Amino acid sequence: MAKGSTPRILVVGGGYVGMYTALRLQRRLKRDEAEIVVVEPQPYMTYQPFLPEAAAGSISPRHVVVPLRRVLPKCRIVVGEARAVDHERRTATVTTLATAEGGETLEIPYDQLVLAPGSVSRTLPVPGLAEHGIGFKTVEEAIGLRNHVLEQLDIASSTRDAEVREAALTFVFVGGGYAGVEALAELENMARYAVRYYHNVRAEDMKWVLVEATGRILPEVGEELGKYAVRELRGRNIEVHLETRLESCEHRVAVLSDGSRLPTRTLVWTAGVKPAPVLAASGLPLSPRGRLVAEATLRVAGTDAAWSAGDAAAVPDLTAEKPGTECAPNAQHAVRQAKVLADNIAAELRGQPLAEYRHKHVGSVASLGLHEGVALLYGRKIKGYRAWLIHRAYHLSRVPTFNRKARVLAEWVLAGLFKREIVSLGSLEHPRAEFEAAAGDHGPRSDTR
């Protein structure tokens, strides 16, 4: 940093850690103390716990995201993806939308670096997965899945081919964590409601299947509540295959390790995540699982001017009884770590001592669909309707900005007063298709009359 110049803080990632860190820094630092630059592939932060409800139509997709430019008016927002970091030179290589159009790749210099790019879906070399699998990590995937499920009901209703109908009405979800269980439960609720408007499709005709490689689902809420969740799902005629793996999904047939063969047009993959690729391209120390090794101050171990938190970092849990325990990579820790991280960067710039991150995990909540859920709070196990209310209240309190809280609450109230929307807008994924077809019908155009 040149003498007299304003130090630059580069925040890679606009998720929980990135957005909350930048938000706290812009409040704590004066403009002449630091320039804050946030690099994120999308111009918004996605509140992922609401993705299942967005997929089910309970929440509008635009209310699941928080526009970064509105929340971070004092920060410079760069819509792009950090591909590599050279910490010795204090620069980050970033590709933007302009890069795809032939523009140059950006090299952004920095004085302090916050690496919080989040994670990406972890896939396995399962035959057919790349061609037929559907992810569930972004709002675009959630809405795309909603449209897809409703389209399958239309297909089943309009065909006499038994094989096509069976495949259309079979929905397979791989992964028994939060994303898989909540997405399946919410979409099954939605589809069960929607079929009442189809004269030749009944709820009993649909087959919903959850595939989990381990012996239980929702491990975050404990074994007892996990077993309760399995019983609840099976009570709704949802098949739950534990200790089972997806071996193939070629030719629209899901083949499971227990011998099951499921013709299906819907295979949703939620079987875990892995660190973003930029971490491996940063040259910074990584844990065996590919996350940045962080100190309790959230500084990257063995470095200066580099920080990380959330699911990008292996942060020691100072409240755990067992030495060497790391904080779980969840939203609860990420939001709290972001506050400590921002305070420590401010302290570093001002020559003040750093604080260590300490937070005892409060518990976990999960929705099993409308009016059903499980919660583990301070060791207390809660089931059913009360757990579902706690789930909604907790996430309403955590979604950023009063604007989003008010809009989400209003949509929940309206959803309780009026009927569900069951319209598929799959054409939104290809908005120019109709125009291109119309233009193609005319062939080459002549200017002569």
C-alpha positions as MATLAB code, in Angstrom:
seq = 'MAKGSTPRILVVGGGYVGMYTALRLQRRLKRDEAEIVVVEPQPYMTYQPFLPEAAAGSISPRHVVVPLRRVLPKCRIVVGEARAVDHERRTATVTTLATAEGGETLEIPYDQLVLAPGSVSRTLPVPGLAEHGIGFKTVEEAIGLRNHVLEQLDIASSTRDAEVREAALTFVFVGGGYAGVEALAELENMARYAVRYYHNVRAEDMKWVLVEATGRILPEVGEELGKYAVRELRGRNIEVHLETRLESCEHRVAVLSDGSRLPTRTLVWTAGVKPAPVLAASGLPLSPRGRLVAEATLRVAGTDAAWSAGDAAAVPDLTAEKPGTECAPNAQHAVRQAKVLADNIAAELRGQPLAEYRHKHVGSVASLGLHEGVALLYGRKIKGYRAWLIHRAYHLSRVPTFNRKARVLAEWVLAGLFKREIVSLGSLEHPRAEFEAAAGDHGPRSDTR';
ca = [
       0.000    0.000    0.000;
       1.400    3.329   -1.008;
       1.977    5.841    1.750;
      -1.097    7.958    2.307;
      -3.364    5.835    0.116;
      -6.602    4.292    1.374;
      -6.267    0.566    2.124;
      -8.510   -1.715    0.072;
     -10.440   -4.600    1.615;
     -11.367   -7.197   -0.976;
     -14.281   -9.459   -0.007;
     -14.557  -12.511   -2.256;
     -18.101  -13.819   -1.980;
     -21.431  -12.157   -1.270;
     -23.079  -14.889    0.781;
     -23.593  -15.001    4.549;
     -19.984  -14.221    5.468;
     -19.203  -11.873    2.598;
     -22.333   -9.745    2.843;
     -22.426   -9.533    6.641;
     -18.699   -8.770    6.831;
     -18.990   -5.968    4.285;
     -22.166   -4.678    5.971;
     -20.457   -4.412    9.348;
     -17.275   -2.926    7.878;
     -19.151   -0.149    6.070;
     -20.807    0.737    9.368;
     -17.648    0.623   11.462;
     -15.118    2.212    9.091;
     -15.013    5.749    7.784;
     -14.602    6.279    4.056;
     -10.983    7.416    4.448;
     -10.131    4.347    6.560;
     -10.722    1.760    3.836;
     -12.273    1.045    0.442;
     -14.422   -2.095    0.430;
     -14.764   -4.141   -2.776;
     -17.125   -7.133   -2.917;
     -16.747   -9.713   -5.706;
     -19.733  -12.021   -6.220;
     -20.981  -13.884   -9.350;
     -24.553  -12.698   -8.686;
     -25.590   -9.166   -7.663;
     -27.495  -10.551   -4.698;
     -27.173  -12.701   -1.602;
     -29.402  -15.810   -1.518;
     -31.029  -16.790    1.776;
     -30.797  -20.521    1.107;
     -33.052  -21.793    3.951;
     -35.992  -20.259    2.063;
     -35.250  -22.067   -1.215;
     -37.618  -24.989   -0.425;
     -40.486  -22.590    0.258;
     -39.686  -20.652   -2.902;
     -39.784  -23.920   -4.841;
     -43.168  -24.730   -3.306;
     -44.538  -21.274   -4.147;
     -44.942  -20.130   -0.521;
     -42.433  -17.288   -1.052;
     -41.754  -15.246   -4.160;
     -38.237  -15.938   -5.510;
     -37.321  -12.244   -5.493;
     -37.897  -12.166   -1.733;
     -35.399  -14.989   -1.156;
     -32.562  -12.805   -2.425;
     -31.093   -9.572   -1.055;
     -29.687   -7.035   -3.580;
     -26.094   -6.305   -2.626;
     -26.011   -2.809   -4.095;
     -28.948   -1.744   -1.929;
     -27.598   -3.315    1.278;
     -23.983   -2.248    0.682;
     -24.238    1.311   -0.703;
     -20.780    2.257    0.581;
     -19.088   -0.725   -1.063;
     -18.006   -1.256   -4.653;
     -19.798   -4.316   -6.050;
     -18.080   -6.295   -8.816;
     -20.323   -8.919  -10.410;
     -17.794  -11.570  -11.283;
     -16.021  -14.693  -10.109;
     -12.613  -14.813   -8.461;
     -10.594  -17.460  -10.283;
      -7.273  -17.183   -8.446;
      -5.522  -15.269   -5.678;
      -1.850  -14.309   -5.533;
      -1.457  -13.358   -1.897;
       2.227  -12.537   -2.245;
       1.390   -9.879   -4.843;
      -1.902   -9.061   -3.068;
      -3.987   -9.443   -6.215;
      -7.063  -11.455   -7.215;
      -7.912  -12.533  -10.760;
     -11.595  -11.980  -11.531;
     -13.682  -12.852  -14.579;
     -16.817  -10.802  -15.241;
     -19.726  -10.782  -17.689;
     -17.609   -8.512  -19.876;
     -14.879  -11.175  -19.961;
     -17.313  -13.581  -21.624;
     -17.959  -10.916  -24.286;
     -14.266  -10.585  -25.088;
     -13.358   -8.142  -22.363;
     -10.253   -8.373  -20.212;
      -9.932  -10.377  -17.016;
      -9.667   -8.067  -14.019;
      -6.765   -8.062  -11.611;
      -7.930   -6.454   -8.391;
      -5.225   -5.423   -5.906;
      -5.966   -5.461   -2.193;
      -4.452   -4.802    1.222;
      -6.776   -7.027    3.237;
      -8.458  -10.141    1.808;
     -11.640  -11.870    2.986;
     -12.056  -15.211    1.211;
     -15.659  -16.305    1.641;
     -16.756  -17.743   -1.725;
     -18.968  -20.372   -0.090;
     -19.261  -23.830   -1.559;
     -20.410  -25.579   -4.711;
     -22.378  -28.772   -5.241;
     -20.351  -31.926   -4.709;
     -21.118  -34.418   -7.449;
     -19.908  -37.972   -7.957;
     -19.080  -39.779  -11.214;
     -22.525  -41.370  -11.403;
     -23.438  -42.350  -14.989;
     -26.166  -40.056  -16.310;
     -26.014  -37.584  -13.410;
     -24.564  -34.722  -15.446;
     -27.239  -35.173  -18.133;
     -30.326  -35.672  -15.974;
     -29.552  -34.401  -12.465;
     -31.070  -31.205  -11.046;
     -29.245  -29.193   -8.382;
     -30.825  -27.303   -5.501;
     -28.406  -24.622   -4.363;
     -29.519  -21.452   -6.133;
     -32.838  -19.630   -6.474;
     -32.747  -20.306  -10.210;
     -32.510  -24.053   -9.567;
     -35.316  -23.904   -6.990;
     -37.742  -22.151   -9.344;
     -36.649  -24.329  -12.234;
     -37.429  -27.411  -10.147;
     -40.872  -26.057   -9.234;
     -41.696  -25.509  -12.902;
     -40.308  -28.933  -13.769;
     -42.454  -30.750  -11.175;
     -45.624  -29.023  -12.359;
     -44.725  -29.823  -15.965;
     -44.433  -33.501  -15.043;
     -48.009  -33.414  -13.776;
     -49.054  -31.932  -17.131;
     -47.174  -34.672  -18.977;
     -48.759  -37.415  -16.875;
     -52.201  -35.923  -17.374;
     -51.870  -35.712  -21.158;
     -50.478  -39.151  -22.040;
     -51.832  -42.682  -22.263;
     -48.345  -44.183  -22.336;
     -48.002  -46.000  -18.998;
     -44.173  -45.845  -19.034;
     -44.067  -42.101  -19.719;
     -46.685  -41.496  -17.058;
     -44.821  -43.562  -14.439;
     -41.547  -41.746  -15.101;
     -43.268  -38.354  -14.969;
     -44.875  -39.096  -11.601;
     -41.715  -40.459   -9.935;
     -39.582  -37.890   -8.113;
     -36.204  -38.974   -6.705;
     -34.163  -36.834   -4.286;
     -30.599  -37.884   -3.436;
     -29.256  -36.577   -0.118;
     -30.852  -36.616    3.323;
     -29.543  -33.318    4.664;
     -31.474  -30.070    5.076;
     -31.672  -29.283    1.362;
     -32.864  -32.697    0.237;
     -35.402  -33.329    2.989;
     -36.917  -29.839    3.038;
     -37.084  -29.581   -0.765;
     -38.756  -32.976   -1.073;
     -41.224  -32.286    1.739;
     -42.268  -28.862    0.438;
     -42.588  -29.969   -3.190;
     -44.542  -33.090   -2.227;
     -46.964  -30.819   -0.344;
     -47.289  -28.598   -3.393;
     -47.791  -31.458   -5.840;
     -50.315  -33.175   -3.564;
     -52.324  -29.939   -3.550;
     -51.924  -29.393   -7.301;
     -53.249  -32.811   -8.409;
     -56.730  -31.981   -7.131;
     -57.036  -29.847  -10.270;
     -56.104  -32.748  -12.598;
     -59.031  -34.997  -13.517;
     -56.864  -38.075  -14.166;
     -53.978  -37.764  -11.678;
     -54.327  -38.683   -8.024;
     -51.932  -38.118   -5.152;
     -51.586  -41.898   -4.833;
     -50.258  -42.064   -8.408;
     -47.140  -40.081   -7.475;
     -44.018  -41.715   -6.077;
     -41.656  -39.600   -3.997;
     -38.315  -41.165   -3.080;
     -35.503  -40.006   -0.763;
     -32.117  -41.710   -1.106;
     -29.506  -41.337    1.656;
     -26.109  -43.059    1.748;
     -25.882  -43.092    5.569;
     -28.162  -44.689    8.136;
     -30.151  -41.548    9.029;
     -31.385  -38.213    7.712;
     -31.014  -34.706    9.148;
     -27.990  -35.591   11.318;
     -27.888  -31.993   12.623;
     -31.075  -32.498   14.697;
     -29.910  -35.719   16.344;
     -30.710  -39.396   15.964;
     -34.108  -39.374   17.696;
     -35.542  -36.506   15.657;
     -33.971  -37.958   12.521;
     -35.893  -41.197   13.089;
     -39.055  -39.204   13.739;
     -38.563  -37.386   10.420;
     -38.232  -40.723    8.610;
     -41.477  -41.966   10.174;
     -43.285  -38.768    9.220;
     -42.116  -38.941    5.617;
     -42.975  -42.611    5.298;
     -46.378  -41.848    6.817;
     -46.979  -39.642    3.761;
     -46.117  -42.593    1.474;
     -42.680  -41.156    0.730;
     -40.111  -43.902    0.207;
     -36.957  -43.395    2.281;
     -33.968  -45.545    1.285;
     -31.270  -45.394    3.974;
     -27.736  -46.745    3.520;
     -28.402  -46.618   -0.193;
     -26.485  -44.957   -3.022;
     -27.428  -43.825   -6.488;
     -25.431  -45.998   -8.882;
     -26.771  -44.781  -12.207;
     -29.438  -42.567  -13.745;
     -28.836  -43.214  -17.418;
     -31.778  -43.332  -19.832;
     -33.979  -41.706  -17.144;
     -33.809  -44.755  -14.858;
     -32.467  -44.282  -11.323;
     -30.631  -47.436  -10.262;
     -30.016  -47.708   -6.508;
     -27.493  -49.836   -4.650;
     -30.313  -51.806   -2.962;
     -31.417  -53.085   -6.360;
     -34.289  -50.657   -6.946;
     -34.839  -49.404  -10.502;
     -36.946  -46.249  -10.707;
     -37.974  -44.827  -14.097;
     -38.013  -41.090  -13.447;
     -37.860  -37.761  -15.229;
     -36.927  -35.945  -11.995;
     -33.677  -36.611  -10.137;
     -32.665  -33.928   -7.635;
     -29.065  -34.060   -6.354;
     -28.452  -32.552   -2.907;
     -25.749  -34.943   -1.699;
     -23.362  -32.484   -0.146;
     -21.138  -29.574   -1.107;
     -17.418  -28.943   -1.556;
     -15.250  -25.828   -1.197;
     -15.239  -23.335   -4.066;
     -12.371  -23.899   -6.554;
     -10.777  -20.511   -5.840;
      -9.598  -21.768   -2.430;
      -7.311  -24.315   -4.071;
      -6.076  -21.570   -6.434;
      -5.235  -19.187   -3.591;
      -1.961  -20.737   -2.434;
      -3.178  -20.400    1.166;
      -3.041  -23.303    3.659;
      -5.895  -25.809    3.295;
      -7.335  -28.454    5.613;
      -7.656  -32.110    4.459;
     -11.220  -31.281    3.361;
     -10.068  -28.410    1.175;
     -11.120  -25.548    3.445;
      -8.827  -22.709    4.531;
      -7.113  -23.331    7.856;
      -8.179  -20.460   10.086;
      -7.174  -19.285   13.539;
      -9.737  -18.475   16.219;
      -9.377  -14.808   15.196;
     -10.551  -15.892   11.707;
      -7.232  -14.954   10.176;
      -5.920  -17.588    7.767;
      -3.275  -19.528    9.669;
       0.321  -18.545    9.005;
      -0.546  -15.439    7.017;
      -1.253  -11.790    7.492;
      -3.957   -9.722    5.772;
      -5.947  -12.844    4.797;
      -9.193  -13.822    6.537;
     -11.921  -16.401    6.123;
     -15.029  -17.815    7.800;
     -18.151  -19.850    7.118;
     -18.053  -23.001    5.025;
     -14.864  -21.831    3.276;
     -12.858  -22.042    6.514;
     -11.923  -24.659    9.096;
     -12.404  -22.556   12.242;
     -11.526  -24.027   15.670;
     -14.497  -24.369   18.020;
     -13.246  -22.955   21.320;
     -16.495  -23.890   23.105;
     -16.208  -27.615   22.313;
     -15.090  -30.047   25.006;
     -13.007  -32.093   22.583;
      -9.757  -30.375   21.469;
      -9.376  -29.949   17.724;
     -13.112  -29.657   17.061;
     -14.052  -27.313   14.222;
     -17.131  -25.111   13.927;
     -19.865  -26.625   11.800;
     -20.069  -24.962    8.361;
     -23.612  -23.667    8.831;
     -25.394  -20.318    8.597;
     -25.621  -19.897   12.369;
     -21.833  -19.837   12.724;
     -21.267  -17.954    9.463;
     -23.336  -14.909   10.455;
     -21.704  -14.674   13.883;
     -18.223  -15.263   12.516;
     -18.727  -12.464   10.009;
     -19.230   -9.952   12.831;
     -16.024  -11.018   14.601;
     -14.144  -11.054   11.299;
     -15.236   -7.515   10.428;
     -14.378   -6.247   13.913;
     -10.935   -7.853   13.699;
     -10.187   -6.270   10.322;
     -11.155   -2.887   11.743;
      -8.967   -3.576   14.776;
      -6.073   -4.603   12.505;
      -6.314   -1.355   10.539;
      -6.387    0.639   13.779;
      -3.586   -1.300   15.481;
      -5.889   -2.746   18.143;
      -5.891   -6.313   19.579;
      -7.928   -9.027   17.855;
     -10.799  -11.010   19.369;
     -11.359  -14.773   19.154;
     -14.564  -16.320   17.856;
     -16.571  -18.182   20.489;
     -20.173  -19.298   20.075;
     -21.851  -22.372   21.451;
     -24.183  -23.983   18.920;
     -27.781  -23.293   19.927;
     -29.428  -26.034   17.898;
     -31.030  -26.806   14.558;
     -34.467  -26.576   12.967;
     -35.871  -28.272    9.871;
     -39.189  -28.161    8.040;
     -40.923  -31.340    6.890;
     -43.467  -29.461    4.828;
     -46.495  -27.398    5.744;
     -47.245  -27.467    9.518;
     -44.650  -30.178   10.216;
     -41.062  -29.930   11.414;
     -38.373  -30.893   13.910;
     -36.216  -28.698   16.145;
     -33.351  -29.264   18.566;
     -32.876  -26.161   20.730;
     -30.530  -26.098   23.722;
     -30.814  -29.885   23.857;
     -34.611  -29.838   23.872;
     -36.363  -31.920   21.193;
     -39.477  -30.404   19.586;
     -41.650  -32.029   16.918;
     -44.653  -31.305   14.736;
     -46.490  -27.995   14.428;
     -44.531  -26.180   17.170;
     -41.240  -27.090   15.517;
     -42.572  -25.824   12.179;
     -43.522  -22.486   13.792;
     -40.089  -22.230   15.405;
     -38.481  -22.968   12.024;
     -40.406  -20.133   10.386;
     -39.873  -17.686   13.245;
     -36.134  -18.378   13.383;
     -35.543  -17.920    9.675;
     -37.793  -14.855    9.512;
     -35.615  -13.297   12.206;
     -32.439  -14.187   10.300;
     -33.294  -13.155    6.746;
     -31.453   -9.868    6.105;
     -33.189   -6.459    5.985;
     -36.550   -5.358    7.364;
     -37.826   -5.076    3.785;
     -37.386   -8.810    3.196;
     -38.775   -9.754    6.611;
     -41.957   -7.763    5.976;
     -42.447   -9.148    2.474;
     -41.908  -12.758    3.532;
     -44.291  -12.391    6.480;
     -46.925  -10.816    4.217;
     -46.628  -13.695    1.757;
     -47.048  -16.251    4.540;
     -50.194  -14.474    5.739;
     -51.629  -14.306    2.218;
     -50.751  -17.957    1.602;
     -52.835  -18.861    4.643;
     -55.817  -16.887    3.345;
     -55.785  -17.874   -0.319;
     -55.162  -21.000   -2.389;
     -51.724  -22.040   -3.626;
     -50.507  -20.960   -7.051;
     -49.994  -24.019   -9.261;
     -48.931  -22.353  -12.505;
     -45.800  -23.608  -14.247;
     -43.716  -20.901  -15.902;
     -41.109  -23.164  -17.443;
     -41.035  -21.003  -20.565;
     -39.217  -18.347  -18.509;
     -36.090  -20.488  -18.770;
     -36.164  -20.032  -22.572;
     -37.872  -16.657  -23.050;
     -36.862  -16.254  -26.721;
     -37.984  -19.723  -27.844;
     -41.399  -18.614  -29.122;
     -40.001  -15.578  -30.935;
     -37.226  -17.628  -32.535;
     -39.774  -20.207  -33.706;
     -41.972  -17.471  -35.162;
     -39.039  -15.795  -36.894;
     -37.849  -19.121  -38.288;
     -41.229  -19.824  -39.890;
     -40.810  -16.964  -42.350;
     -37.502  -18.052  -43.794;
     -35.209  -15.490  -45.506;
     -36.840  -12.085  -45.700;
     -36.951  -10.157  -48.981;
     -37.105   -6.395  -49.227;
     -38.971   -6.528  -52.584;
     -42.760   -6.487  -52.702;
];
